[in-house]
Amino acid sequence: MTQETALKILKTGRNVFITGSAGSGKTHLVRKYISWLDEQNIKVGVTASTGIAATHMNGITIHAWSGIGIKDHLTQSEISHIAEKSYLKNRIKKTEVLIIDEVSMLHDYRLDMVDAVVREIKGDDRPFGGMQVVLVGDFFQLPPIGRRETDPEIWQEEKMSEFVYHSRAWRSLDLAICYLSEQYRQEDKEFVDILNSIRSQEVDEKIKTKLQKKIVKEIDTDTIHTQLFARNINVDKINNEELNKIEGEELVYYMENTGPDALVSILEKSCLAPSVLRLKEGAKVMFVKNNYDLGFVNGTQGVVRKCDKKNIYVETKDGDMIEVERMDWTIEDDGKVKAKVSQYPLRLAWAITIHKSQGMSLDSALIDLRDSFEKGMGYVALSRLRSLSGLHLLGINDKAFALHEEAFSYDAKWQEESSLLSGMIESMNDSDLEEAQEDFVRSASSKYKEKKKDTKELTLEMLLEGKDLKEIAKERNLTLSTILEHTEYWKENDPSINIYHLRKMLPVTAWKNIWSAFQKVGIVDGHRPLRPVMEVLKNKYSYEDLRIVRLFL
């Protein structure tokens, strides 16, 4: 199916599953659809199963969007408790379209949990409370990772029932299948043929020979920015070797914990941050937790520019300098913290696991597939690259070519369903298709809803469109102070709201000076006052400047 046909289907309001090979333009199609929804004033929730995937579309994780967090199960009491949170009610009640990217990495029970929360909040027993649901992904990727309750170096064999298409919610959606057939990421036809041969499970000796020619004995790691390995033990070995090559003082940061040993042990095993973090200035690192306010998510990469006993500064690939603080991982019961671990959300990242690479697009990589043990692993690793010339292999085994049999069977079924649907859409009269699209717009667009929007809601919509405070004030003919009041209201009621773009309103130096002044003054009577900060800064900046920075504290 072409992107054009898939877009026509999306605009009718059908629940849709968008799939296709790596580089087939799934994310590009979704971005086009989001733009159309914005033009129609249809509220869309943009989410993904992982933080790094969510950043591709300026969204948040489905766990944060729905309020389910990382729980594996929700009781009815817990669902009701989540549904009482005002910021979640405000967000979900107004959402007419929910998009979940990289859905293949989402467990089946978690999609069921999201469905239950949305139905509860909307007070509507239809699937997902009657909103349009758009699922995006490729099940030839790796399956969801289970909890590492035993050996953290080796993944447990995944049961196929954990793939999300086995969930009750998936079955209830009556999804239209849009299987994209065009190729966009790889411009190298030879490489596309190799990937397609793995995808179709028709890897012959000719394909194997081509890959064998990419095996290298020596490699200049200075020119290869990413190394991918199957197991954590290999990743740790490479990262420690690279760290030892850097001259300079090594700083060691230990994980802190509170709570019963058994619960702390569970947190330490499931937490991606290491118990002992070793760093030097110049070390390549990756963030392992989401913090949208500070501008990083699980998977964001960067370089340590400064570190001492208390402070770590990381420069991301985008050039942003982030002061990294300790973050907490907790186990809660009925709203009470039973156990907690605290660590800087970083780990060394000259090398990363293949599973962690999902969602990335790389110009070059050094990949070791000699130790492939999970079906789909070879396809995921190779399809991260844009061309064959960027591929450097340490080796490859036959299991690297294998795919999950059930996913392969489902994929064939989806291709057939997509082909039939494509033919049906192309044979429809334009007037019938346009009528279906108009019906959807009338039912979902805020333009056709009688209730007048609250002034704060209008500000929120413009914030989520990426507009800064001055632009909003000008368009709405309001003062900057008023728009700041609205923004402070939403930030207080919805801590996960993505307003990171507002950081660009101030020069880096101004931002650092104001941030440092706030840290110096600290919290007074439960809030952060402006006047003492202004005195520290000797009236160098405006109160509006201070309030902008305070949004991120």
Coordinates of C-alpha atoms in Angstrom, one line a residue:
M1 CA 0.0 0.0 0.0
T2 CA 1.2 3.5 -0.8
Q3 CA 1.4 6.3 1.8
E4 CA -1.2 8.2 -0.2
T5 CA -3.8 5.4 0.1
A6 CA -3.0 4.8 3.8
L7 CA -3.5 8.6 4.5
K8 CA -6.9 8.4 2.9
I9 CA -7.9 5.6 5.2
L10 CA -6.6 7.4 8.3
K11 CA -8.6 10.5 7.4
T12 CA -11.9 8.4 7.6
G13 CA -11.3 7.8 11.3
R14 CA -10.9 4.1 11.1
N15 CA -8.7 2.4 13.7
V16 CA -5.5 1.5 11.8
F17 CA -2.4 -0.6 12.1
I18 CA 0.5 0.9 10.0
T19 CA 3.3 -1.6 9.3
G20 CA 5.9 -2.3 6.8
S21 CA 9.6 -3.0 6.5
A22 CA 12.3 -0.8 8.2
G23 CA 12.6 2.4 6.2
S24 CA 9.2 2.1 4.6
G25 CA 8.1 5.6 5.8
K26 CA 5.8 4.7 8.7
T27 CA 6.9 7.6 10.9
H28 CA 6.8 10.0 7.9
L29 CA 3.2 9.0 7.2
V30 CA 2.2 9.5 10.8
R31 CA 3.7 13.0 10.8
K32 CA 1.6 13.9 7.7
Y33 CA -1.5 12.6 9.4
I34 CA -0.7 14.6 12.6
S35 CA -0.3 17.8 10.5
W36 CA -3.8 17.1 8.9
L37 CA -5.4 16.5 12.3
D38 CA -3.9 19.8 13.6
E39 CA -5.4 21.6 10.5
Q40 CA -8.8 20.1 11.4
N41 CA -8.5 21.1 15.1
I42 CA -8.7 17.4 16.1
K43 CA -6.9 16.7 19.3
V44 CA -4.3 14.0 19.0
G45 CA -2.3 12.1 21.6
V46 CA 1.1 11.3 20.1
T47 CA 2.8 8.5 22.1
A48 CA 5.3 5.6 21.7
S49 CA 6.3 2.5 23.6
T50 CA 9.7 3.9 24.4
G51 CA 11.1 7.4 25.1
I52 CA 13.5 7.5 22.2
A53 CA 10.7 6.6 19.7
A54 CA 8.4 9.2 21.3
T55 CA 11.0 12.0 20.6
H56 CA 10.8 11.2 16.8
M57 CA 7.3 12.7 16.8
N58 CA 7.6 15.1 19.7
G59 CA 5.4 12.8 21.9
I60 CA 5.7 11.1 25.2
T61 CA 5.6 7.4 26.2
I62 CA 2.2 5.7 26.3
H63 CA 2.9 4.8 29.9
A64 CA 3.2 8.5 30.9
W65 CA 0.3 9.6 28.6
S66 CA -2.1 7.1 30.1
G67 CA -0.8 7.3 33.7
I68 CA -0.2 3.5 33.9
G69 CA 3.6 3.9 34.5
I70 CA 5.5 0.7 34.5
K71 CA 3.0 -1.5 36.3
D72 CA 2.4 -5.0 35.0
H73 CA -1.2 -5.1 36.4
L74 CA -3.9 -2.7 37.5
T75 CA -6.8 -3.4 39.9
Q76 CA -10.1 -1.6 39.4
S77 CA -9.2 0.5 42.4
E78 CA -5.9 1.5 40.8
I79 CA -7.7 2.3 37.5
S80 CA -10.2 4.5 39.4
H81 CA -7.3 6.2 41.3
I82 CA -5.5 7.0 38.0
A83 CA -8.8 8.3 36.5
E84 CA -9.2 10.8 39.3
K85 CA -6.0 12.7 38.4
S86 CA -7.1 16.0 36.9
Y87 CA -4.3 16.4 34.4
L88 CA -5.0 12.9 33.0
K89 CA -8.7 13.5 32.8
N90 CA -8.1 16.8 31.0
R91 CA -5.7 15.2 28.5
I92 CA -7.6 12.0 27.8
K93 CA -11.2 13.4 27.7
K94 CA -10.2 15.9 24.9
T95 CA -8.2 13.4 22.9
E96 CA -10.0 12.1 19.7
V97 CA -7.1 10.3 18.1
L98 CA -4.4 8.2 19.9
I99 CA -1.2 7.3 18.1
I100 CA 1.2 4.6 19.5
D101 CA 4.5 4.2 17.7
E102 CA 6.8 1.2 18.0
V103 CA 3.8 -0.8 19.2
S104 CA 5.7 -4.1 18.7
M105 CA 7.7 -3.3 21.8
L106 CA 4.6 -2.9 24.0
H107 CA 3.4 -5.9 26.0
D108 CA -0.1 -7.2 25.3
Y109 CA -1.3 -6.5 28.9
R110 CA -0.1 -2.9 28.8
L111 CA -2.3 -2.1 25.8
D112 CA -5.2 -3.6 27.7
M113 CA -4.3 -1.4 30.7
V114 CA -4.3 1.7 28.6
D115 CA -7.7 0.7 27.1
A116 CA -9.2 0.2 30.6
V117 CA -7.9 3.6 31.8
V118 CA -9.2 5.5 28.8
R119 CA -12.7 3.8 29.0
E120 CA -12.9 4.8 32.7
I121 CA -12.0 8.4 32.1
K122 CA -14.2 8.9 29.0
G123 CA -17.1 7.0 30.6
D124 CA -17.5 5.2 27.3
D125 CA -17.3 1.4 27.1
R126 CA -16.3 1.3 23.4
P127 CA -12.7 0.3 22.7
F128 CA -10.5 3.2 23.9
G129 CA -13.6 5.2 24.8
G130 CA -14.5 5.6 21.1
M131 CA -11.4 7.5 20.0
Q132 CA -9.6 6.6 16.8
V133 CA -6.5 4.5 17.6
V134 CA -3.5 4.3 15.2
L135 CA -0.9 1.7 16.0
V136 CA 2.5 1.8 14.3
G137 CA 5.2 -0.9 14.2
D138 CA 6.9 -3.8 12.7
F139 CA 6.7 -7.2 14.4
F140 CA 9.9 -8.4 12.7
Q141 CA 11.6 -6.2 15.4
L142 CA 12.5 -7.7 18.7
P143 CA 9.7 -8.7 21.1
P144 CA 9.1 -6.8 24.4
I145 CA 11.7 -7.4 27.0
G146 CA 10.6 -9.2 30.2
R147 CA 11.6 -8.2 33.6
R148 CA 15.2 -9.2 34.3
E149 CA 14.4 -11.1 37.6
T150 CA 17.2 -13.6 37.2
D151 CA 20.4 -13.1 35.0
P152 CA 20.5 -9.5 33.8
E153 CA 23.0 -10.5 31.1
I154 CA 20.6 -12.8 29.2
W155 CA 17.1 -12.1 28.2
Q156 CA 14.5 -14.7 29.0
E157 CA 13.0 -16.6 26.0
E158 CA 9.9 -14.5 25.2
K159 CA 6.6 -16.1 24.9
M160 CA 4.8 -15.2 21.8
S161 CA 1.7 -14.3 23.8
E162 CA 3.5 -11.2 24.9
F163 CA 3.3 -9.6 21.4
V164 CA 0.7 -6.9 21.6
Y165 CA -1.5 -8.3 18.8
H166 CA -2.6 -11.0 21.3
S167 CA -4.2 -8.4 23.6
R168 CA -8.0 -8.1 24.1
A169 CA -7.7 -4.4 23.2
W170 CA -6.0 -5.1 19.8
R171 CA -8.8 -7.6 18.9
S172 CA -11.5 -5.2 19.9
L173 CA -10.3 -2.4 17.6
D174 CA -11.2 -4.0 14.2
L175 CA -8.0 -2.5 12.7
A176 CA -7.6 -1.6 9.1
I177 CA -4.2 -2.9 8.0
C178 CA -2.0 -0.5 6.1
Y179 CA 1.1 -2.4 5.0
L180 CA 3.5 0.2 3.4
S181 CA 5.3 -1.2 0.4
E182 CA 7.6 1.6 -0.6
Q183 CA 11.2 2.0 0.6
Y184 CA 12.6 5.4 1.8
R185 CA 15.4 4.9 4.3
Q186 CA 17.9 2.8 2.3
E187 CA 18.9 4.3 -1.0
D188 CA 21.2 1.3 -1.6
K189 CA 19.2 -1.3 -3.7
E190 CA 21.7 -4.1 -2.9
F191 CA 21.2 -3.5 0.8
V192 CA 17.4 -3.3 0.4
D193 CA 17.5 -6.7 -1.3
I194 CA 19.5 -8.2 1.6
L195 CA 17.0 -6.9 4.1
N196 CA 14.0 -8.1 2.1
S197 CA 15.6 -11.6 1.8
I198 CA 15.8 -11.8 5.6
R199 CA 12.3 -10.5 5.9
S200 CA 11.0 -13.1 3.4
Q201 CA 13.1 -15.8 5.0
E202 CA 14.8 -16.5 1.7
V203 CA 18.5 -16.0 2.6
D204 CA 20.6 -17.9 0.1
E205 CA 24.3 -18.4 -0.2
K206 CA 24.6 -15.3 -2.4
I207 CA 23.2 -13.1 0.4
K208 CA 25.4 -14.8 3.0
T209 CA 28.5 -14.2 0.8
K210 CA 27.6 -10.4 0.5
L211 CA 27.4 -10.2 4.3
Q212 CA 30.6 -12.2 4.8
K213 CA 32.4 -9.6 2.7
K214 CA 31.4 -7.0 5.3
I215 CA 33.3 -8.8 8.1
V216 CA 36.3 -6.8 9.3
K217 CA 39.4 -7.7 11.3
E218 CA 40.4 -4.2 12.3
I219 CA 38.3 -1.1 12.5
D220 CA 38.9 2.6 13.3
T221 CA 36.4 3.1 16.1
D222 CA 37.0 6.9 15.9
T223 CA 35.1 6.9 12.6
I224 CA 32.4 4.4 13.7
H225 CA 30.2 6.1 16.2
T226 CA 28.0 3.2 17.2
Q227 CA 28.8 -0.4 18.1
L228 CA 26.0 -2.9 18.5
F229 CA 26.2 -6.2 20.4
A230 CA 23.7 -8.9 21.3
R231 CA 24.5 -9.2 25.0
N232 CA 25.1 -6.7 27.8
I233 CA 28.3 -8.5 28.9
N234 CA 29.9 -7.6 25.6
V235 CA 28.6 -4.1 25.7
D236 CA 30.0 -3.6 29.2
K237 CA 33.4 -5.0 28.1
I238 CA 33.8 -2.6 25.2
N239 CA 32.6 0.4 27.2
N240 CA 35.0 -0.3 30.1
E241 CA 37.9 -0.6 27.6
E242 CA 37.0 2.7 25.9
L243 CA 36.7 4.4 29.3
N244 CA 40.1 3.2 30.3
K245 CA 41.6 4.7 27.1
I246 CA 40.7 8.2 28.3
E247 CA 43.3 10.0 30.3
G248 CA 42.1 12.0 33.4
E249 CA 40.4 11.4 36.7
E250 CA 37.8 8.7 37.0
L251 CA 34.7 9.5 39.1
V252 CA 32.6 6.8 40.6
Y253 CA 28.9 7.3 41.5
Y254 CA 27.2 4.7 43.6
M255 CA 23.5 3.8 43.6
E256 CA 21.7 4.8 46.8
N257 CA 18.8 2.8 48.1
T258 CA 16.1 2.6 50.8
G259 CA 13.6 -0.2 51.6
P260 CA 13.6 -4.0 52.1
D261 CA 16.5 -5.8 50.4
A262 CA 14.2 -8.0 48.4
L263 CA 12.4 -5.0 46.8
V264 CA 15.7 -3.1 46.3
S265 CA 17.1 -6.1 44.5
I266 CA 14.2 -6.1 42.1
L267 CA 14.7 -2.4 41.4
E268 CA 18.4 -2.8 40.8
K269 CA 17.8 -5.6 38.3
S270 CA 15.0 -3.9 36.4
C271 CA 16.6 -0.4 36.5
L272 CA 18.8 0.4 33.5
A273 CA 21.2 2.6 35.5
P274 CA 24.2 0.7 36.8
S275 CA 24.8 0.2 40.5
V276 CA 28.3 1.6 40.1
L277 CA 28.6 4.3 37.4
R278 CA 32.2 5.1 36.3
L279 CA 32.8 8.3 34.3
K280 CA 35.5 10.5 32.9
E281 CA 35.3 13.7 31.0
G282 CA 35.0 12.8 27.4
A283 CA 33.1 9.6 28.1
K284 CA 30.3 8.7 25.6
V285 CA 27.0 8.1 27.6
M286 CA 23.4 7.4 27.1
F287 CA 20.5 8.5 29.3
V288 CA 18.4 5.6 30.7
K289 CA 15.3 7.5 32.0
N290 CA 12.9 10.1 30.6
N291 CA 13.0 13.7 31.7
Y292 CA 11.2 15.8 29.1
D293 CA 11.7 19.0 31.1
L294 CA 15.5 18.8 30.9
G295 CA 15.4 17.6 27.3
F296 CA 16.4 13.9 27.5
V297 CA 14.7 10.5 27.2
N298 CA 15.7 6.9 27.6
G299 CA 18.1 6.5 24.7
T300 CA 19.4 10.1 24.3
Q301 CA 23.2 10.0 23.7
G302 CA 25.9 12.5 24.5
V303 CA 29.4 13.1 25.8
V304 CA 30.4 14.0 29.4
R305 CA 31.9 17.5 29.2
K306 CA 32.4 18.0 33.0
C307 CA 32.1 15.8 36.1
D308 CA 33.1 16.1 39.7
K309 CA 31.8 14.5 42.9
K310 CA 28.4 16.2 42.8
N311 CA 27.9 17.5 39.2
I312 CA 27.8 15.9 35.8
Y313 CA 27.3 17.9 32.6
V314 CA 26.5 16.1 29.4
E315 CA 26.4 17.6 25.9
T316 CA 23.9 15.8 23.7
K317 CA 24.2 15.2 19.9
D318 CA 21.9 18.2 19.4
G319 CA 24.4 20.4 21.2
D320 CA 22.3 20.9 24.3
M321 CA 24.2 21.0 27.6
I322 CA 22.4 19.2 30.4
E323 CA 23.2 19.3 34.1
V324 CA 22.4 15.7 35.2
E325 CA 20.9 15.1 38.6
R326 CA 20.1 11.9 40.4
M327 CA 16.8 10.3 39.6
D328 CA 14.7 7.8 41.5
W329 CA 13.2 4.4 40.6
T330 CA 10.5 3.3 43.1
I331 CA 8.2 0.5 44.0
E332 CA 4.9 1.8 45.3
D333 CA 1.8 0.2 46.8
D334 CA -1.4 2.2 47.2
G335 CA 0.5 5.4 46.6
K336 CA 3.1 4.7 49.2
V337 CA 6.8 4.2 48.3
K338 CA 7.9 0.8 49.5
A339 CA 11.4 0.8 48.1
K340 CA 13.6 3.3 46.2
V341 CA 16.9 3.4 44.4
S342 CA 18.6 6.6 43.3
Q343 CA 21.3 7.0 40.6
Y344 CA 22.4 9.4 37.8
P345 CA 20.4 8.2 34.8
L346 CA 23.4 7.4 32.6
R347 CA 25.4 4.5 31.4
L348 CA 28.4 4.3 29.1
A349 CA 27.5 4.1 25.4
W350 CA 30.4 3.5 23.0
A351 CA 28.5 0.2 22.6
I352 CA 24.8 -0.5 23.1
T353 CA 22.7 -3.6 22.8
I354 CA 20.8 -4.4 19.6
H355 CA 17.5 -4.2 21.5
K356 CA 18.3 -0.6 22.6
S357 CA 19.1 0.4 19.0
Q358 CA 15.5 -0.1 17.8
G359 CA 14.2 3.1 16.3
M360 CA 17.6 4.5 15.4
S361 CA 18.8 5.3 11.9
L362 CA 22.6 5.1 11.5
D363 CA 25.1 6.1 8.8
S364 CA 27.6 3.5 10.1
A365 CA 27.9 0.9 12.8
L366 CA 30.1 -1.9 13.9
I367 CA 27.9 -4.9 14.6
D368 CA 28.6 -8.2 16.2
L369 CA 26.1 -10.9 15.3
R370 CA 28.2 -13.9 16.2
D371 CA 26.3 -14.3 19.4
S372 CA 22.8 -13.7 18.1
F373 CA 20.3 -15.7 20.3
E374 CA 16.9 -14.0 19.7
K375 CA 14.9 -14.3 16.5
G376 CA 14.7 -11.0 14.8
M377 CA 18.0 -9.7 16.2
G378 CA 19.9 -9.7 12.9
Y379 CA 17.2 -8.0 11.0
V380 CA 16.9 -5.3 13.7
A381 CA 20.6 -4.6 13.8
L382 CA 21.1 -4.5 10.0
S383 CA 18.0 -2.4 9.3
R384 CA 19.3 0.4 11.5
L385 CA 21.7 1.3 8.7
R386 CA 21.0 3.5 5.7
S387 CA 23.4 1.7 3.3
L388 CA 25.6 -1.4 2.9
S389 CA 28.7 0.8 2.9
G390 CA 28.1 1.8 6.5
L391 CA 28.0 -1.8 7.7
H392 CA 31.0 -3.3 9.5
L393 CA 30.5 -6.8 10.9
L394 CA 32.6 -8.6 13.5
G395 CA 30.8 -11.8 12.5
I396 CA 27.4 -13.3 12.0
N397 CA 25.7 -16.6 12.9
D398 CA 22.8 -18.4 11.2
K399 CA 20.3 -17.5 14.0
A400 CA 20.8 -13.8 13.0
F401 CA 18.7 -14.5 9.9
A402 CA 15.8 -16.1 11.8
L403 CA 12.5 -14.4 12.4
H404 CA 9.7 -15.3 14.8
E405 CA 7.5 -17.9 13.0
E406 CA 4.3 -16.5 14.3
A407 CA 5.2 -12.9 13.4
F408 CA 6.1 -14.2 9.9
S409 CA 2.7 -15.9 9.6
Y410 CA 0.9 -12.7 10.8
D411 CA 2.9 -10.6 8.4
A412 CA 1.8 -12.6 5.4
K413 CA -1.8 -12.3 6.6
W414 CA -1.5 -8.5 7.0
Q415 CA 0.0 -8.1 3.6
E416 CA -3.0 -9.9 2.1
E417 CA -5.5 -7.8 4.1
S418 CA -3.7 -4.6 3.2
S419 CA -3.7 -5.5 -0.5
L420 CA -7.4 -6.1 -0.5
L421 CA -8.1 -2.9 1.4
S422 CA -5.9 -0.9 -0.9
G423 CA -7.8 -2.2 -3.9
M424 CA -11.2 -1.4 -2.3
I425 CA -10.1 2.2 -1.4
E426 CA -8.8 2.9 -4.9
S427 CA -12.1 1.7 -6.4
M428 CA -14.2 4.0 -4.3
N429 CA -15.7 7.2 -5.7
D430 CA -13.9 10.3 -4.5
S431 CA -17.2 11.7 -3.2
D432 CA -17.8 8.6 -1.0
L433 CA -14.3 8.8 0.5
E434 CA -14.6 12.6 1.0
E435 CA -18.0 12.1 2.7
A436 CA -16.5 9.5 5.1
Q437 CA -13.7 11.9 5.9
E438 CA -16.1 14.8 6.5
D439 CA -18.1 12.7 8.8
F440 CA -15.0 12.0 10.9
V441 CA -14.0 15.6 11.0
R442 CA -17.5 16.7 12.1
S443 CA -17.5 14.1 14.9
A444 CA -14.0 14.7 16.2
S445 CA -13.0 18.3 15.4
S446 CA -13.3 21.0 18.0
K447 CA -14.5 23.4 15.3
Y448 CA -17.8 21.6 15.4
K449 CA -18.1 21.4 19.2
E450 CA -20.5 23.9 20.8
K451 CA -18.6 24.4 24.0
K452 CA -16.3 27.4 24.0
K453 CA -12.8 26.7 24.9
D454 CA -11.3 28.0 28.1
T455 CA -8.6 30.6 27.5
K456 CA -6.1 28.4 29.3
E457 CA -7.0 25.5 26.9
L458 CA -6.3 27.7 23.9
T459 CA -2.8 28.5 25.3
L460 CA -2.2 24.8 25.9
E461 CA -3.1 23.9 22.3
M462 CA -0.7 26.5 21.0
L463 CA 2.1 25.3 23.4
L464 CA 1.7 21.8 22.1
E465 CA 1.9 23.0 18.6
G466 CA 5.5 24.2 19.4
K467 CA 4.8 27.9 19.6
D468 CA 6.7 29.9 22.2
L469 CA 5.2 32.3 24.8
K470 CA 5.8 35.5 22.9
E471 CA 4.2 34.0 19.7
I472 CA 1.2 32.9 21.7
A473 CA 0.8 36.3 23.4
K474 CA 1.0 38.1 20.0
E475 CA -1.5 35.8 18.3
R476 CA -4.0 36.0 21.2
N477 CA -3.4 39.7 21.9
L478 CA -2.6 39.0 25.5
T479 CA 0.3 39.9 27.7
L480 CA 3.3 37.7 28.1
S481 CA 2.6 37.6 31.9
T482 CA -0.9 36.2 31.2
I483 CA 0.4 33.4 28.9
L484 CA 3.0 32.6 31.6
E485 CA 0.2 32.2 34.1
H486 CA -1.6 29.8 31.8
T487 CA 1.7 27.8 31.2
E488 CA 2.4 27.7 34.9
Y489 CA -1.1 26.3 35.5
W490 CA -0.7 23.5 33.0
K491 CA 2.8 22.7 34.2
E492 CA 1.5 22.3 37.7
N493 CA -1.5 20.2 36.7
D494 CA 0.3 18.1 34.1
P495 CA 4.0 17.6 35.0
S496 CA 4.7 15.6 31.9
I497 CA 3.6 18.3 29.4
N498 CA 6.3 18.7 26.8
I499 CA 7.4 22.4 26.8
Y500 CA 11.0 21.8 26.2
H501 CA 11.0 24.2 23.2
L502 CA 10.5 27.1 25.5
R503 CA 14.1 26.8 26.7
K504 CA 15.2 28.3 23.4
M505 CA 13.5 31.6 24.4
L506 CA 16.6 32.5 26.5
P507 CA 20.3 32.5 25.5
V508 CA 22.3 29.7 27.1
T509 CA 24.3 32.0 29.3
A510 CA 21.1 33.7 30.7
W511 CA 19.5 30.3 31.3
K512 CA 22.5 29.0 33.2
N513 CA 22.8 32.2 35.3
I514 CA 19.1 32.2 36.3
W515 CA 19.1 28.4 36.9
S516 CA 22.1 28.8 39.2
A517 CA 20.4 31.6 41.1
F518 CA 17.3 29.5 41.7
Q519 CA 19.5 26.7 43.0
K520 CA 21.2 29.1 45.3
V521 CA 18.0 30.5 46.8
G522 CA 16.3 27.1 47.0
I523 CA 12.7 26.4 48.0
V524 CA 11.1 28.8 50.5
D525 CA 7.9 27.8 52.3
G526 CA 7.1 25.2 49.7
H527 CA 7.7 27.3 46.6
R528 CA 10.4 29.1 44.6
P529 CA 10.1 32.9 45.1
L530 CA 11.2 35.3 42.4
R531 CA 12.3 38.4 44.4
P532 CA 15.3 36.7 46.1
V533 CA 16.5 35.3 42.8
M534 CA 16.2 38.8 41.2
E535 CA 18.3 40.1 44.0
V536 CA 21.0 37.5 43.5
L537 CA 21.0 38.4 39.8
K538 CA 21.1 42.1 40.6
N539 CA 18.0 42.8 38.4
K540 CA 19.9 41.7 35.3
Y541 CA 16.9 39.8 33.9
S542 CA 13.2 40.4 33.7
Y543 CA 10.7 38.6 35.9
E544 CA 9.3 36.9 32.8
D545 CA 12.8 35.4 32.1
L546 CA 12.9 34.1 35.7
R547 CA 9.4 32.6 35.4
I548 CA 10.3 30.8 32.1
V549 CA 13.3 29.1 33.8
R550 CA 11.1 28.3 36.9
L551 CA 8.8 26.2 34.7
F552 CA 11.6 23.6 34.4
L553 CA 12.5 23.4 38.1

